[in-house]
Amino acid sequence: MSAAALPNARPAQPRARGLLARLLCDPLGRLGLIMTVLILLMAVFAGTLAPVDPFKQDILGRLGGPSARHLLGTDQFGRDTLSRILYGYRASLGVAVGAVTIALLIGGTLGILAAYLGGWFDRVVMRVMDVLLAFPVILLAIGIVAVLGPGPANTALAIGVVYIPTFARLLRAPALVLKASEYVSAAQALGASDGRVIFRHILPNIVAVLLIQTSLALSTAILVEASLSFLGLGTRPPTPSLGLMLSEARTFLTLQPWPAVFSGLAILIASLGFNLLGDSLRDVLDPRLRGQE
């Protein structure tokens, strides 16, 4: 019998169809999935859905309220708020997805390797993660952006670095349990390489954890990106960004509150959608929470 003949562990990795069915049976999960899909569609097809050019200015129509021509009103330069929110979703989600991808690839890799290799590598990696975790999230992100300079790419990198320790610690724990399992020991005894053990026997069995944490991390990454843009350290004007729109609109709250209200609601809806989806995925994928199948 060879290592290739060993089956992977089968502890509850649901198929995609079954996962979707259980997710849709949960009211909050269904709501989170619908909100997330709609936000993603608005971001991807912003150029088609936007009723007006988000950069087009109409000085005579500035700070206008909701109307038939401008459904969500206009900002201080007469730009259509709805169009800028759609493009703002594209910018904010682009930064959030880039940041979570960086954190997942680097943090997840370090966490799994630390658990599998152990020894001095595990100790060094975890101490570095502890140092990063000691800093408040927003302050560490501000410090990195201050060094690198503002901009979408640097903002994504800064947020990604901030969340590397979260992914590293989260994936290290289940990887430690899987490393001590019998089927991993059997694969090693039959001569399977470390790479094969990790990619065929460990990684497939922590996909559930990855899905849950990725969804929740997207929720918080959107908030951090909005915070950095609000402070002028994220996306630069005139490019639409939800946090930047909120920052610009706060000056005119007494004259016209609608731009601030709608941009703030857009941030809330995006973060809430991914958060609801992550919570529902946790309930569906964790056997201790969903009971016996």
mmCIF file of C-alpha atoms in Angstrom:
data_model
loop_
_atom_site.group_PDB
_atom_site.id
_atom_site.type_symbol
_atom_site.label_atom_id
_atom_site.label_comp_id
_atom_site.label_asym_id
_atom_site.label_seq_id
_atom_site.Cartn_x
_atom_site.Cartn_y
_atom_site.Cartn_z
ATOM 1 C CA MET A 1 0.000 0.000 0.000
ATOM 2 C CA SER A 2 1.409 3.435 -0.942
ATOM 3 C CA ALA A 3 0.865 6.874 0.485
ATOM 4 C CA ALA A 4 -1.256 7.720 -2.552
ATOM 5 C CA ALA A 5 -3.701 4.978 -1.573
ATOM 6 C CA LEU A 6 -4.347 6.514 1.816
ATOM 7 C CA PRO A 7 -7.666 8.357 1.898
ATOM 8 C CA ASN A 8 -7.802 11.880 3.178
ATOM 9 C CA ALA A 9 -9.511 12.429 6.475
ATOM 10 C CA ARG A 10 -13.264 12.761 6.115
ATOM 11 C CA PRO A 11 -14.340 14.719 9.154
ATOM 12 C CA ALA A 12 -17.189 16.786 7.808
ATOM 13 C CA GLN A 13 -16.045 18.586 4.730
ATOM 14 C CA PRO A 14 -19.458 19.198 3.173
ATOM 15 C CA ARG A 15 -19.938 19.359 -0.533
ATOM 16 C CA ALA A 16 -20.620 22.760 -2.018
ATOM 17 C CA ARG A 17 -24.226 21.938 -2.876
ATOM 18 C CA GLY A 18 -25.013 20.661 0.593
ATOM 19 C CA LEU A 19 -23.288 23.650 2.154
ATOM 20 C CA LEU A 20 -25.330 26.061 0.044
ATOM 21 C CA ALA A 21 -28.564 24.244 0.894
ATOM 22 C CA ARG A 22 -27.886 24.409 4.648
ATOM 23 C CA LEU A 23 -26.812 28.035 4.325
ATOM 24 C CA LEU A 24 -30.066 28.951 2.588
ATOM 25 C CA CYS A 25 -32.064 27.217 5.332
ATOM 26 C CA ASP A 26 -30.683 29.698 7.863
ATOM 27 C CA PRO A 27 -32.572 33.037 7.634
ATOM 28 C CA LEU A 28 -29.541 35.096 8.658
ATOM 29 C CA GLY A 29 -27.280 33.078 6.382
ATOM 30 C CA ARG A 30 -29.677 33.591 3.496
ATOM 31 C CA LEU A 31 -29.781 37.327 4.187
ATOM 32 C CA GLY A 32 -25.992 37.542 4.462
ATOM 33 C CA LEU A 33 -25.515 35.577 1.227
ATOM 34 C CA ILE A 34 -27.983 37.777 -0.665
ATOM 35 C CA MET A 35 -26.391 40.971 0.658
ATOM 36 C CA THR A 36 -22.895 39.744 -0.177
ATOM 37 C CA VAL A 37 -23.812 38.656 -3.699
ATOM 38 C CA LEU A 38 -25.599 41.942 -4.398
ATOM 39 C CA ILE A 39 -22.639 43.981 -3.131
ATOM 40 C CA LEU A 40 -20.215 41.960 -5.238
ATOM 41 C CA LEU A 41 -22.419 42.390 -8.307
ATOM 42 C CA MET A 42 -22.671 46.140 -7.731
ATOM 43 C CA ALA A 43 -18.902 46.371 -7.411
ATOM 44 C CA VAL A 44 -18.168 44.275 -10.496
ATOM 45 C CA PHE A 45 -20.811 45.918 -12.716
ATOM 46 C CA ALA A 46 -20.501 49.448 -11.329
ATOM 47 C CA GLY A 47 -19.718 50.794 -14.796
ATOM 48 C CA THR A 48 -22.996 49.390 -16.136
ATOM 49 C CA LEU A 49 -25.217 50.094 -13.119
ATOM 50 C CA ALA A 50 -24.032 53.629 -12.364
ATOM 51 C CA PRO A 51 -26.672 56.041 -13.728
ATOM 52 C CA VAL A 52 -24.187 58.908 -14.086
ATOM 53 C CA ASP A 53 -20.440 59.304 -14.485
ATOM 54 C CA PRO A 54 -19.192 59.343 -10.854
ATOM 55 C CA PHE A 55 -16.639 62.042 -11.719
ATOM 56 C CA LYS A 56 -19.069 64.364 -13.526
ATOM 57 C CA GLN A 57 -19.619 67.586 -11.607
ATOM 58 C CA ASP A 58 -22.754 69.717 -11.617
ATOM 59 C CA ILE A 59 -22.078 72.843 -9.601
ATOM 60 C CA LEU A 60 -25.649 74.089 -9.904
ATOM 61 C CA GLY A 61 -26.967 70.797 -8.522
ATOM 62 C CA ARG A 62 -24.528 70.317 -5.653
ATOM 63 C CA LEU A 63 -25.755 69.054 -2.270
ATOM 64 C CA GLY A 64 -29.067 68.069 -3.761
ATOM 65 C CA GLY A 65 -31.412 65.685 -2.016
ATOM 66 C CA PRO A 66 -32.788 62.435 -3.439
ATOM 67 C CA SER A 67 -34.691 63.018 -6.679
ATOM 68 C CA ALA A 68 -35.763 61.222 -9.852
ATOM 69 C CA ARG A 69 -32.529 62.285 -11.565
ATOM 70 C CA HIS A 70 -30.237 61.553 -8.610
ATOM 71 C CA LEU A 71 -31.809 58.791 -6.523
ATOM 72 C CA LEU A 72 -29.462 59.342 -3.553
ATOM 73 C CA GLY A 73 -28.769 63.012 -4.130
ATOM 74 C CA THR A 74 -25.498 64.745 -4.958
ATOM 75 C CA ASP A 75 -22.364 65.706 -3.041
ATOM 76 C CA GLN A 76 -20.648 69.065 -2.596
ATOM 77 C CA PHE A 77 -19.449 69.041 -6.212
ATOM 78 C CA GLY A 78 -22.753 67.942 -7.680
ATOM 79 C CA ARG A 79 -21.540 64.385 -8.316
ATOM 80 C CA ASP A 80 -24.132 61.617 -8.201
ATOM 81 C CA THR A 81 -23.994 59.872 -4.808
ATOM 82 C CA LEU A 82 -25.389 56.553 -6.052
ATOM 83 C CA SER A 83 -22.800 56.294 -8.828
ATOM 84 C CA ARG A 84 -19.997 57.112 -6.419
ATOM 85 C CA ILE A 85 -21.230 54.516 -3.921
ATOM 86 C CA LEU A 86 -21.232 51.837 -6.642
ATOM 87 C CA TYR A 87 -17.685 52.711 -7.627
ATOM 88 C CA GLY A 88 -16.819 53.070 -3.950
ATOM 89 C CA TYR A 89 -17.855 49.467 -3.418
ATOM 90 C CA ARG A 90 -15.472 48.470 -6.189
ATOM 91 C CA ALA A 91 -12.571 50.358 -4.593
ATOM 92 C CA SER A 92 -13.288 49.271 -1.023
ATOM 93 C CA LEU A 93 -13.880 45.611 -1.894
ATOM 94 C CA GLY A 94 -10.789 45.564 -4.083
ATOM 95 C CA VAL A 95 -8.651 46.714 -1.169
ATOM 96 C CA ALA A 96 -10.394 44.362 1.278
ATOM 97 C CA VAL A 97 -10.055 41.315 -0.975
ATOM 98 C CA GLY A 98 -6.400 42.123 -1.669
ATOM 99 C CA ALA A 99 -5.697 42.551 2.048
ATOM 100 C CA VAL A 100 -7.407 39.303 3.055
ATOM 101 C CA THR A 101 -5.615 37.437 0.263
ATOM 102 C CA ILE A 102 -2.247 38.673 1.545
ATOM 103 C CA ALA A 103 -3.133 37.763 5.129
ATOM 104 C CA LEU A 104 -4.464 34.348 4.109
ATOM 105 C CA LEU A 105 -1.485 33.373 1.959
ATOM 106 C CA ILE A 106 1.225 34.596 4.325
ATOM 107 C CA GLY A 107 -0.456 34.075 7.677
ATOM 108 C CA GLY A 108 -2.065 30.779 6.733
ATOM 109 C CA THR A 109 1.182 29.404 5.328
ATOM 110 C CA LEU A 110 3.145 30.431 8.403
ATOM 111 C CA GLY A 111 0.532 28.984 10.753
ATOM 112 C CA ILE A 112 0.376 25.599 9.015
ATOM 113 C CA LEU A 113 4.163 25.348 8.692
ATOM 114 C CA ALA A 114 4.631 26.340 12.342
ATOM 115 C CA ALA A 115 2.253 23.585 13.429
ATOM 116 C CA TYR A 116 3.730 20.954 11.118
ATOM 117 C CA LEU A 117 7.440 21.708 11.597
ATOM 118 C CA GLY A 118 7.289 22.679 15.278
ATOM 119 C CA GLY A 119 10.494 23.325 17.186
ATOM 120 C CA TRP A 120 12.348 26.606 16.842
ATOM 121 C CA PHE A 121 10.422 27.583 13.710
ATOM 122 C CA ASP A 122 7.127 27.376 15.577
ATOM 123 C CA ARG A 123 8.470 29.393 18.497
ATOM 124 C CA VAL A 124 9.962 32.148 16.318
ATOM 125 C CA VAL A 125 6.873 32.509 14.117
ATOM 126 C CA MET A 126 4.469 32.619 17.041
ATOM 127 C CA ARG A 127 6.548 35.198 18.914
ATOM 128 C CA VAL A 128 6.583 37.435 15.849
ATOM 129 C CA MET A 129 2.811 37.015 15.602
ATOM 130 C CA ASP A 130 2.503 37.961 19.281
ATOM 131 C CA VAL A 131 4.437 41.162 18.637
ATOM 132 C CA LEU A 132 2.119 42.105 15.770
ATOM 133 C CA LEU A 133 -0.953 41.271 17.844
ATOM 134 C CA ALA A 134 0.262 43.593 20.594
ATOM 135 C CA PHE A 135 -0.457 46.622 18.382
ATOM 136 C CA PRO A 136 -4.015 47.912 17.943
ATOM 137 C CA VAL A 137 -5.245 47.072 14.447
ATOM 138 C CA ILE A 138 -5.943 50.584 13.220
ATOM 139 C CA LEU A 139 -2.760 52.054 14.715
ATOM 140 C CA LEU A 140 -0.568 49.404 13.106
ATOM 141 C CA ALA A 141 -2.301 49.948 9.761
ATOM 142 C CA ILE A 142 -1.830 53.718 10.048
ATOM 143 C CA GLY A 143 1.851 53.236 10.859
ATOM 144 C CA ILE A 144 2.427 51.012 7.821
ATOM 145 C CA VAL A 145 0.557 53.369 5.483
ATOM 146 C CA ALA A 146 2.479 56.318 6.898
ATOM 147 C CA VAL A 147 5.736 54.586 5.937
ATOM 148 C CA LEU A 148 4.611 53.306 2.525
ATOM 149 C CA GLY A 149 2.422 56.238 1.551
ATOM 150 C CA PRO A 150 -1.327 56.400 0.833
ATOM 151 C CA GLY A 151 -2.941 54.538 -2.038
ATOM 152 C CA PRO A 152 -5.072 51.419 -2.638
ATOM 153 C CA ALA A 153 -2.130 49.013 -3.044
ATOM 154 C CA ASN A 154 -0.339 50.214 0.088
ATOM 155 C CA THR A 155 -3.607 50.208 2.022
ATOM 156 C CA ALA A 156 -4.264 46.592 1.032
ATOM 157 C CA LEU A 157 -0.722 45.654 2.052
ATOM 158 C CA ALA A 158 -1.058 47.432 5.398
ATOM 159 C CA ILE A 159 -4.373 45.770 6.244
ATOM 160 C CA GLY A 160 -3.022 42.422 5.070
ATOM 161 C CA VAL A 161 -0.013 42.675 7.389
ATOM 162 C CA VAL A 162 -2.321 43.574 10.273
ATOM 163 C CA TYR A 163 -4.369 40.377 9.805
ATOM 164 C CA ILE A 164 -1.481 37.979 9.191
ATOM 165 C CA PRO A 165 -1.283 37.022 12.917
ATOM 166 C CA THR A 166 -5.016 36.263 12.999
ATOM 167 C CA PHE A 167 -4.802 33.743 10.166
ATOM 168 C CA ALA A 168 -1.530 32.296 11.461
ATOM 169 C CA ARG A 169 -2.877 31.567 14.934
ATOM 170 C CA LEU A 170 -6.277 30.427 13.701
ATOM 171 C CA LEU A 171 -4.866 27.840 11.282
ATOM 172 C CA ARG A 172 -2.066 26.686 13.550
ATOM 173 C CA ALA A 173 -4.478 25.208 16.129
ATOM 174 C CA PRO A 174 -6.371 22.778 13.815
ATOM 175 C CA ALA A 175 -3.148 21.979 11.957
ATOM 176 C CA LEU A 176 -1.615 20.825 15.244
ATOM 177 C CA VAL A 177 -4.566 18.507 15.848
ATOM 178 C CA LEU A 178 -4.417 17.103 12.319
ATOM 179 C CA LYS A 179 -0.657 16.588 12.511
ATOM 180 C CA ALA A 180 -1.176 14.243 15.479
ATOM 181 C CA SER A 181 -3.921 12.252 13.733
ATOM 182 C CA GLU A 182 -3.428 8.624 12.749
ATOM 183 C CA TYR A 183 -3.879 9.069 9.011
ATOM 184 C CA VAL A 184 -1.121 11.724 8.924
ATOM 185 C CA SER A 185 1.189 9.412 10.890
ATOM 186 C CA ALA A 186 0.340 6.586 8.466
ATOM 187 C CA ALA A 187 1.090 8.772 5.452
ATOM 188 C CA GLN A 188 4.437 9.787 6.939
ATOM 189 C CA ALA A 189 5.274 6.163 7.745
ATOM 190 C CA LEU A 190 4.590 5.199 4.126
ATOM 191 C CA GLY A 191 7.054 7.809 2.913
ATOM 192 C CA ALA A 192 4.773 10.677 1.898
ATOM 193 C CA SER A 193 6.653 13.950 1.544
ATOM 194 C CA ASP A 194 5.919 16.899 3.819
ATOM 195 C CA GLY A 195 4.356 18.797 0.937
ATOM 196 C CA ARG A 196 2.033 15.906 0.117
ATOM 197 C CA VAL A 197 0.961 15.511 3.723
ATOM 198 C CA ILE A 198 0.208 19.229 4.018
ATOM 199 C CA PHE A 199 -1.650 19.621 0.714
ATOM 200 C CA ARG A 200 -3.464 16.266 0.665
ATOM 201 C CA HIS A 201 -4.146 15.485 4.315
ATOM 202 C CA ILE A 202 -4.041 18.714 6.341
ATOM 203 C CA LEU A 203 -5.082 21.617 4.125
ATOM 204 C CA PRO A 204 -8.325 20.025 2.781
ATOM 205 C CA ASN A 205 -9.521 19.486 6.339
ATOM 206 C CA ILE A 206 -9.187 23.110 7.431
ATOM 207 C CA VAL A 207 -11.111 24.564 4.484
ATOM 208 C CA ALA A 208 -14.106 25.194 6.744
ATOM 209 C CA VAL A 209 -11.989 27.325 9.071
ATOM 210 C CA LEU A 210 -10.583 29.201 6.066
ATOM 211 C CA LEU A 211 -14.030 29.973 4.681
ATOM 212 C CA ILE A 212 -15.347 31.274 7.983
ATOM 213 C CA GLN A 213 -12.317 33.409 8.812
ATOM 214 C CA THR A 214 -12.063 34.791 5.271
ATOM 215 C CA SER A 215 -15.667 35.972 5.353
ATOM 216 C CA LEU A 216 -15.288 37.573 8.778
ATOM 217 C CA ALA A 217 -11.948 39.120 7.827
ATOM 218 C CA LEU A 218 -13.514 40.722 4.740
ATOM 219 C CA SER A 219 -16.081 42.350 7.020
ATOM 220 C CA THR A 220 -13.455 43.912 9.278
ATOM 221 C CA ALA A 221 -11.125 44.741 6.367
ATOM 222 C CA ILE A 222 -13.882 46.856 4.798
ATOM 223 C CA LEU A 223 -14.201 48.795 8.056
ATOM 224 C CA VAL A 224 -10.446 49.300 8.375
ATOM 225 C CA GLU A 225 -10.196 50.431 4.744
ATOM 226 C CA ALA A 226 -13.047 52.878 5.305
ATOM 227 C CA SER A 227 -11.326 54.167 8.445
ATOM 228 C CA LEU A 228 -8.031 54.729 6.638
ATOM 229 C CA SER A 229 -9.770 56.451 3.722
ATOM 230 C CA PHE A 230 -11.737 58.570 6.199
ATOM 231 C CA LEU A 231 -8.415 59.727 7.675
ATOM 232 C CA GLY A 232 -6.996 60.454 4.204
ATOM 233 C CA LEU A 233 -4.601 57.492 4.218
ATOM 234 C CA GLY A 234 -6.436 55.170 1.845
ATOM 235 C CA THR A 235 -7.860 55.757 -1.608
ATOM 236 C CA ARG A 236 -7.009 59.221 -2.867
ATOM 237 C CA PRO A 237 -9.540 61.654 -4.386
ATOM 238 C CA PRO A 238 -11.175 61.944 -6.829
ATOM 239 C CA THR A 239 -11.414 58.113 -6.889
ATOM 240 C CA PRO A 240 -14.643 57.159 -5.067
ATOM 241 C CA SER A 241 -14.196 55.335 -1.771
ATOM 242 C CA LEU A 242 -16.835 54.841 0.899
ATOM 243 C CA GLY A 243 -14.668 56.100 3.753
ATOM 244 C CA LEU A 244 -13.453 59.063 1.712
ATOM 245 C CA MET A 245 -17.027 59.957 0.748
ATOM 246 C CA LEU A 246 -18.043 59.907 4.412
ATOM 247 C CA SER A 247 -15.080 62.099 5.325
ATOM 248 C CA GLU A 248 -15.913 64.662 2.645
ATOM 249 C CA ALA A 249 -19.611 64.670 3.510
ATOM 250 C CA ARG A 250 -19.153 65.314 7.234
ATOM 251 C CA THR A 251 -18.233 68.956 6.516
ATOM 252 C CA PHE A 252 -21.679 69.550 5.042
ATOM 253 C CA LEU A 253 -23.811 67.662 7.554
ATOM 254 C CA THR A 254 -25.717 70.778 8.618
ATOM 255 C CA LEU A 255 -26.408 71.769 4.997
ATOM 256 C CA GLN A 256 -27.188 68.360 3.514
ATOM 257 C CA PRO A 257 -26.875 65.131 5.546
ATOM 258 C CA TRP A 258 -27.805 62.709 2.732
ATOM 259 C CA PRO A 259 -24.293 62.090 1.298
ATOM 260 C CA ALA A 260 -22.979 61.189 4.750
ATOM 261 C CA VAL A 261 -26.037 59.076 5.575
ATOM 262 C CA PHE A 262 -25.938 57.057 2.373
ATOM 263 C CA SER A 263 -22.158 56.518 2.367
ATOM 264 C CA GLY A 264 -22.296 55.434 6.010
ATOM 265 C CA LEU A 265 -25.151 53.035 5.240
ATOM 266 C CA ALA A 266 -23.151 51.593 2.334
ATOM 267 C CA ILE A 267 -20.259 50.801 4.691
ATOM 268 C CA LEU A 268 -22.647 49.289 7.234
ATOM 269 C CA ILE A 269 -24.418 47.092 4.666
ATOM 270 C CA ALA A 270 -21.151 45.777 3.191
ATOM 271 C CA SER A 271 -19.669 44.931 6.579
ATOM 272 C CA LEU A 272 -22.935 43.463 7.886
ATOM 273 C CA GLY A 273 -23.391 41.231 4.841
ATOM 274 C CA PHE A 274 -19.986 39.559 5.157
ATOM 275 C CA ASN A 275 -20.380 39.335 8.935
ATOM 276 C CA LEU A 276 -23.757 37.578 8.703
ATOM 277 C CA LEU A 277 -22.369 35.230 6.067
ATOM 278 C CA GLY A 278 -19.360 34.380 8.237
ATOM 279 C CA ASP A 279 -21.492 33.725 11.315
ATOM 280 C CA SER A 280 -23.841 31.495 9.348
ATOM 281 C CA LEU A 281 -20.945 29.578 7.785
ATOM 282 C CA ARG A 282 -19.578 28.951 11.274
ATOM 283 C CA ASP A 283 -22.922 27.578 12.439
ATOM 284 C CA VAL A 284 -23.289 25.377 9.344
ATOM 285 C CA LEU A 285 -19.746 24.028 9.218
ATOM 286 C CA ASP A 286 -19.176 23.421 12.941
ATOM 287 C CA PRO A 287 -20.735 20.059 13.913
ATOM 288 C CA ARG A 288 -20.860 21.126 17.556
ATOM 289 C CA LEU A 289 -23.159 24.010 16.634
ATOM 290 C CA ARG A 290 -25.359 22.335 14.031
ATOM 291 C CA GLY A 291 -25.790 19.035 15.865
ATOM 292 C CA GLN A 292 -25.807 15.626 14.273
ATOM 293 C CA GLU A 293 -26.339 15.409 10.533
#
